[in-house]
PDB file of C-alpha atoms in Angstrom:
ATOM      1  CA  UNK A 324      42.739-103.058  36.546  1.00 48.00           C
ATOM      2  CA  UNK A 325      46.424-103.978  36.341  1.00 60.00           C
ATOM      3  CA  UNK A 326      48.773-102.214  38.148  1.00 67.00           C
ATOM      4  CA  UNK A 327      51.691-100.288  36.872  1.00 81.00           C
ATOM      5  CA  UNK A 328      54.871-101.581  39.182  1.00 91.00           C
ATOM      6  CA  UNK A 329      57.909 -99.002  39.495  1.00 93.00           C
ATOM      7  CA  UNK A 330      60.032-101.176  41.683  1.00 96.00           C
ATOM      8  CA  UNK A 331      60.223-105.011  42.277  1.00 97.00           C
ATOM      9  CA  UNK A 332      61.782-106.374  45.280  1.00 98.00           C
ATOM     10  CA  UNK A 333      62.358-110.502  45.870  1.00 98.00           C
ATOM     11  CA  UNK A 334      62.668-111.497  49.125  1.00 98.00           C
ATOM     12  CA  UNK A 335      63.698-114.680  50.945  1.00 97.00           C
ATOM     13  CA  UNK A 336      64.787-114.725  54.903  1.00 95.00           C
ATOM     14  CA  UNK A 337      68.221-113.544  55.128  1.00 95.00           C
ATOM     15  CA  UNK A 338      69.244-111.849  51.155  1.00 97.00           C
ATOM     16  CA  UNK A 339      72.088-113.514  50.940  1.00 95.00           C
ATOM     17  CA  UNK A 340      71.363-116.906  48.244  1.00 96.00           C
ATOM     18  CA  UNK A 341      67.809-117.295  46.466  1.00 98.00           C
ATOM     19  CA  UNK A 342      66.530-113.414  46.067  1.00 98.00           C
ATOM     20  CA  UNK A 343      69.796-111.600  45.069  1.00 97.00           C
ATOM     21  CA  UNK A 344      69.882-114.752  42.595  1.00 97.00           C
ATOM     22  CA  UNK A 345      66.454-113.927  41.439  1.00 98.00           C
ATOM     23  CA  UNK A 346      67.336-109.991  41.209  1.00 97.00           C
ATOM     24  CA  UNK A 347      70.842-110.325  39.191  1.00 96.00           C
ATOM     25  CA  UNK A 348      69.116-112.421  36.772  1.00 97.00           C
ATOM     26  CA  UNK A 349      66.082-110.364  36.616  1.00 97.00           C
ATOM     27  CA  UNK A 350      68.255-107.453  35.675  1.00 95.00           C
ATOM     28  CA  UNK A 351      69.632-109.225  32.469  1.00 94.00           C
ATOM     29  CA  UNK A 352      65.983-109.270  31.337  1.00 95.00           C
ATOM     30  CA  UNK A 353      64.378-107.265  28.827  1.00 93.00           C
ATOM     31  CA  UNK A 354      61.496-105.369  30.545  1.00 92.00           C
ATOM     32  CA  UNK A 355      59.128-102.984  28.085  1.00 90.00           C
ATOM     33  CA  UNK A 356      58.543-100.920  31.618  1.00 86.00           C
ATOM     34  CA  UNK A 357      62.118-100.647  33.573  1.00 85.00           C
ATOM     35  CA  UNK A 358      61.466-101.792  36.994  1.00 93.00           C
ATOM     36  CA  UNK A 359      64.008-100.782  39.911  1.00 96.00           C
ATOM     37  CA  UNK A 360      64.758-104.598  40.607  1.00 97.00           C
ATOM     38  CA  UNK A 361      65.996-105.209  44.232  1.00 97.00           C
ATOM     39  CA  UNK A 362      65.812-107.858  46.842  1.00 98.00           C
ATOM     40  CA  UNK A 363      65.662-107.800  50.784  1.00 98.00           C
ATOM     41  CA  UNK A 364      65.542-110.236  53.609  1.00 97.00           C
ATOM     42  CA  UNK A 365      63.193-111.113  56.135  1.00 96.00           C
ATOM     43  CA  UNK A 366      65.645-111.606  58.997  1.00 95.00           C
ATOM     44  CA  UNK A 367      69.039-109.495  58.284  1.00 95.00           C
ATOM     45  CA  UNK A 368      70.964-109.677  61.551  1.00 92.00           C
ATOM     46  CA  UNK A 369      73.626-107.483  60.288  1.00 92.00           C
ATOM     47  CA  UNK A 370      74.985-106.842  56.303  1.00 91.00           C
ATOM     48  CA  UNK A 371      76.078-110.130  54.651  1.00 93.00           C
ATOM     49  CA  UNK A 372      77.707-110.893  51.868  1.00 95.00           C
ATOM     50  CA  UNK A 373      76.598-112.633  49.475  1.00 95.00           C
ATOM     51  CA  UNK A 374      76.541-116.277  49.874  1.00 95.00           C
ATOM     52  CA  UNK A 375      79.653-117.908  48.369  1.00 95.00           C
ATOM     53  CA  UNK A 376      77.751-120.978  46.998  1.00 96.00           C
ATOM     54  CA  UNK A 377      75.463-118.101  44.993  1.00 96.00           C
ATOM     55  CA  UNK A 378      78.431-116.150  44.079  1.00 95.00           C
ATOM     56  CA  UNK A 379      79.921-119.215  42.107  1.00 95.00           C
ATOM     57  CA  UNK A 380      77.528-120.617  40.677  1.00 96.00           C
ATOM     58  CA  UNK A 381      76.656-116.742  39.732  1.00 96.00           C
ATOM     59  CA  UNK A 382      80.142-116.380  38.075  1.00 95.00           C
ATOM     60  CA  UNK A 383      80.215-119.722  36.122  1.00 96.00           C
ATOM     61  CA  UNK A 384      76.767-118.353  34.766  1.00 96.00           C
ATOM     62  CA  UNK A 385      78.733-115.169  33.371  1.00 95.00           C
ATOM     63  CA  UNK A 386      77.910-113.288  36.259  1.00 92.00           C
ATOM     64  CA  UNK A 387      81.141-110.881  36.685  1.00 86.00           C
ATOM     65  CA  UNK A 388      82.425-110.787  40.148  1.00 81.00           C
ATOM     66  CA  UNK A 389      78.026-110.515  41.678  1.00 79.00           C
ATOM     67  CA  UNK A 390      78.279-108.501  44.406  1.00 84.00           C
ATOM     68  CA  UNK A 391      75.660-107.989  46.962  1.00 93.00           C
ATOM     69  CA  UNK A 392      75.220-106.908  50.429  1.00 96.00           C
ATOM     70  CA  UNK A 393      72.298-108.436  52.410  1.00 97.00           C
ATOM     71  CA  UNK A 394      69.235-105.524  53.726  1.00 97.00           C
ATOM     72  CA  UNK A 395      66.106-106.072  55.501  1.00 97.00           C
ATOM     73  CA  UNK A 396      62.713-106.064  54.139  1.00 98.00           C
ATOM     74  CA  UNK A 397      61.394-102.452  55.838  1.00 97.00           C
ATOM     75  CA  UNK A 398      58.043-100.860  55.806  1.00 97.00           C
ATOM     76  CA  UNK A 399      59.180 -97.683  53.869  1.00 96.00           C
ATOM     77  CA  UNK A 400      59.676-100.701  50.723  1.00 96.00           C
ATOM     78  CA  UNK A 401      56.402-101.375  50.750  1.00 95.00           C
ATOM     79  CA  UNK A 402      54.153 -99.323  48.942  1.00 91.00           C
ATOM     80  CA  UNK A 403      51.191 -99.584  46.288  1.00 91.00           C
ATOM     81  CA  UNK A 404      53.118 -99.493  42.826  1.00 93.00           C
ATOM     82  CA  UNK A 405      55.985-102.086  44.863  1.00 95.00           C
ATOM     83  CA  UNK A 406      55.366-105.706  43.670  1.00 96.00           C
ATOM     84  CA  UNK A 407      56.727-107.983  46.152  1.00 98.00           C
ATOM     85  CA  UNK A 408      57.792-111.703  44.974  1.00 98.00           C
ATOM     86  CA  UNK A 409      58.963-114.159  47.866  1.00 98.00           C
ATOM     87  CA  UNK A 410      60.465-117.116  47.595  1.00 98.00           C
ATOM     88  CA  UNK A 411      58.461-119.310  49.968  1.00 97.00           C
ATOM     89  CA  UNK A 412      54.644-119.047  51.011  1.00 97.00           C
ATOM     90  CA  UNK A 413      55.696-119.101  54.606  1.00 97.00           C
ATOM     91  CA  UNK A 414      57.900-115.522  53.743  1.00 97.00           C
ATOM     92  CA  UNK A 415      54.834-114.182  51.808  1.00 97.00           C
ATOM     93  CA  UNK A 416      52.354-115.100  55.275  1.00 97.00           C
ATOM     94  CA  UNK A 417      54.922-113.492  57.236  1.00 96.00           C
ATOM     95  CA  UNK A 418      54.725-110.144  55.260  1.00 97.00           C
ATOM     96  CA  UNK A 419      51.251-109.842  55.680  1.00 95.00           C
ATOM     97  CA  UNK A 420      51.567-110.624  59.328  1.00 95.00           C
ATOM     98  CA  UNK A 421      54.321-108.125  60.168  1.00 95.00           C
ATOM     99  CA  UNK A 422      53.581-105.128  57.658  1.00 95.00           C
ATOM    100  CA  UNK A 423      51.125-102.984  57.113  1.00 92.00           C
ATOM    101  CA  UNK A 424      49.326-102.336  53.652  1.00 90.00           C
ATOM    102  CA  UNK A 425      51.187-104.700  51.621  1.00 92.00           C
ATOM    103  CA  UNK A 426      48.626-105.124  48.690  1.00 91.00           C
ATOM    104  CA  UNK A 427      51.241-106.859  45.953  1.00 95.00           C
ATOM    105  CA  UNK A 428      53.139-110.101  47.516  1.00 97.00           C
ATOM    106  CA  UNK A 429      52.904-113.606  46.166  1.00 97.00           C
ATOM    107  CA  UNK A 430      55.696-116.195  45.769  1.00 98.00           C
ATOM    108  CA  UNK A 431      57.613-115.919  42.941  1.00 98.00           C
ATOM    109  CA  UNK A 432      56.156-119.053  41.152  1.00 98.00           C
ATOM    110  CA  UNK A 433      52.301-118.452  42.316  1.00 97.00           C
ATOM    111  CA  UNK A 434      52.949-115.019  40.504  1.00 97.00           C
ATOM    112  CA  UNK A 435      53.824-116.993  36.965  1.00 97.00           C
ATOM    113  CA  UNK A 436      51.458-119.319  37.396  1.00 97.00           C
ATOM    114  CA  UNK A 437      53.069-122.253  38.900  1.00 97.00           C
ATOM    115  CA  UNK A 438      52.942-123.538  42.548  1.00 96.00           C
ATOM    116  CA  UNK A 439      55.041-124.720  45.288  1.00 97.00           C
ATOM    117  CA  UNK A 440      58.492-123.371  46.947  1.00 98.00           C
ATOM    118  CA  UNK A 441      61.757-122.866  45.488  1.00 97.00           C
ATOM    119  CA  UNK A 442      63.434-124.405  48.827  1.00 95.00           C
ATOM    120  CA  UNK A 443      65.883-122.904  51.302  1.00 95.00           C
ATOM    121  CA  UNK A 444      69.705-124.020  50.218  1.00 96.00           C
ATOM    122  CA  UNK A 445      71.017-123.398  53.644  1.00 92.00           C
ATOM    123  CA  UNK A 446      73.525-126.654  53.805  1.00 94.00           C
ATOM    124  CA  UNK A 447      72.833-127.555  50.593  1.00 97.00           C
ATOM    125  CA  UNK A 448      75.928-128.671  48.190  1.00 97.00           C
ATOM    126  CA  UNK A 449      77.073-126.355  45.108  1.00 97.00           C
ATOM    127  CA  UNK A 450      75.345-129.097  42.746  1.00 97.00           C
ATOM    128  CA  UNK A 451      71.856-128.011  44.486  1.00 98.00           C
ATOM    129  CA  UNK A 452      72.572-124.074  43.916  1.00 98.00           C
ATOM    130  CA  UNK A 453      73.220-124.297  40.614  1.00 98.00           C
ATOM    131  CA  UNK A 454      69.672-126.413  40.484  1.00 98.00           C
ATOM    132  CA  UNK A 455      68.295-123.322  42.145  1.00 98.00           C
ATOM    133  CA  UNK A 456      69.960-120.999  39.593  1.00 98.00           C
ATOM    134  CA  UNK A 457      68.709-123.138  36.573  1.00 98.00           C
ATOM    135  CA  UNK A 458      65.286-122.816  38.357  1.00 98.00           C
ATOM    136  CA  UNK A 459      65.232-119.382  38.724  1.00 98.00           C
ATOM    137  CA  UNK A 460      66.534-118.724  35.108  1.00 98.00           C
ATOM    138  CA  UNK A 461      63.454-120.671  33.912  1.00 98.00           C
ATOM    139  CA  UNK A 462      60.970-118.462  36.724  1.00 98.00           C
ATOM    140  CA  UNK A 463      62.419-115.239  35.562  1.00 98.00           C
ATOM    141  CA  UNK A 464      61.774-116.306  32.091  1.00 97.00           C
ATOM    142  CA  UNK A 465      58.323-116.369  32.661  1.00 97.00           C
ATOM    143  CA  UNK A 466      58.337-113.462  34.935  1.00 97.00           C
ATOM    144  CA  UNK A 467      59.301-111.515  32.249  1.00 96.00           C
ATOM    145  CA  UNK A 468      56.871-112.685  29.653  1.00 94.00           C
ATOM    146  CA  UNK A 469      54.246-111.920  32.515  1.00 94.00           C
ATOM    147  CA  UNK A 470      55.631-108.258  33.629  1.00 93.00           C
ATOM    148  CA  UNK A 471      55.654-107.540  29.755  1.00 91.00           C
ATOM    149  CA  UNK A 472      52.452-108.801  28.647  1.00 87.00           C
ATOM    150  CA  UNK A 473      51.303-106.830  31.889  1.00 79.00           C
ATOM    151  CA  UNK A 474      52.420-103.921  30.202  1.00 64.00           C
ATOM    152  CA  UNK A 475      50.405-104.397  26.813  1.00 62.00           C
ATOM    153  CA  UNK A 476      47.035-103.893  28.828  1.00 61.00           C
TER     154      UNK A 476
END
């Protein structure tokens, strides 16, 4: 039985680099079933901006002026028809662990068929974020094709 999704969050531990990457280029994608697209952190100490690192390398993409402002991953987000895609197994074990009845998380790349991380860029130099970005372009590519062929069923 596939499930019909009404909201997708990405998470990743703070929300301030990888998932609100993930969500702003989600939202350029054509989805046959809109999806409220959001992302959340496991660890948000207080609301953060979005990285600067993310922010450029979102603006040379064409992003205009990304803005984002960083939220925790709560229970009240979780729900049946909530798809949950983290970026690291260890965030995805740590969901399970800490909330309750969370029947929809995988990483973003076990969820389109691939496997692995797409790593932390704490420290990392611009050259590695836009990496990331090219990465996630690629994921949400194939995220799309998934959520939409999803939909056919």
């Amino acid at each position: 039985m596939i499930i019909r999704y009404k909201k997708l969050i990405f998470v990743d531990t703070n929300d301030n680099c990888r998932a609100p990457m993930a969500e702003m280029i989600l939202k350029r994608k054509f989805l046959t079933n809109p999806l409220t697209i959001e992302s959340r952190g496991m660890v948000v100490l207080f609301p953060e901006p979005l990285n600067p690192k993310a922010e450029a390398v979102l603006t040379s993409n064409g992003y205009p002026q990304p803005s984002h402002i960083a939220m925790q991953l709560e229970q009240e987000d979780i729900n049946n028809d909530v798809l949950i895609l983290t970026m690291e197994d260890k965030q995805k074990s740590q969901i399970w662990e800490t909330y309750e009845n969370a029947p929809h998380v995988y990483t973003v790349k076990e969820y389109v068929g691939e496997s692995g991380d797409i790593p932390s860029l704490h420290g990392q130099p611009l050259t590695v974020y836009s990496q990331c970005y090219t990465e996630l372009e690629l994921l949400m590519r194939k995220l799309v094709t998934r959520l939409n062929e999803e939909e056919e069923l």
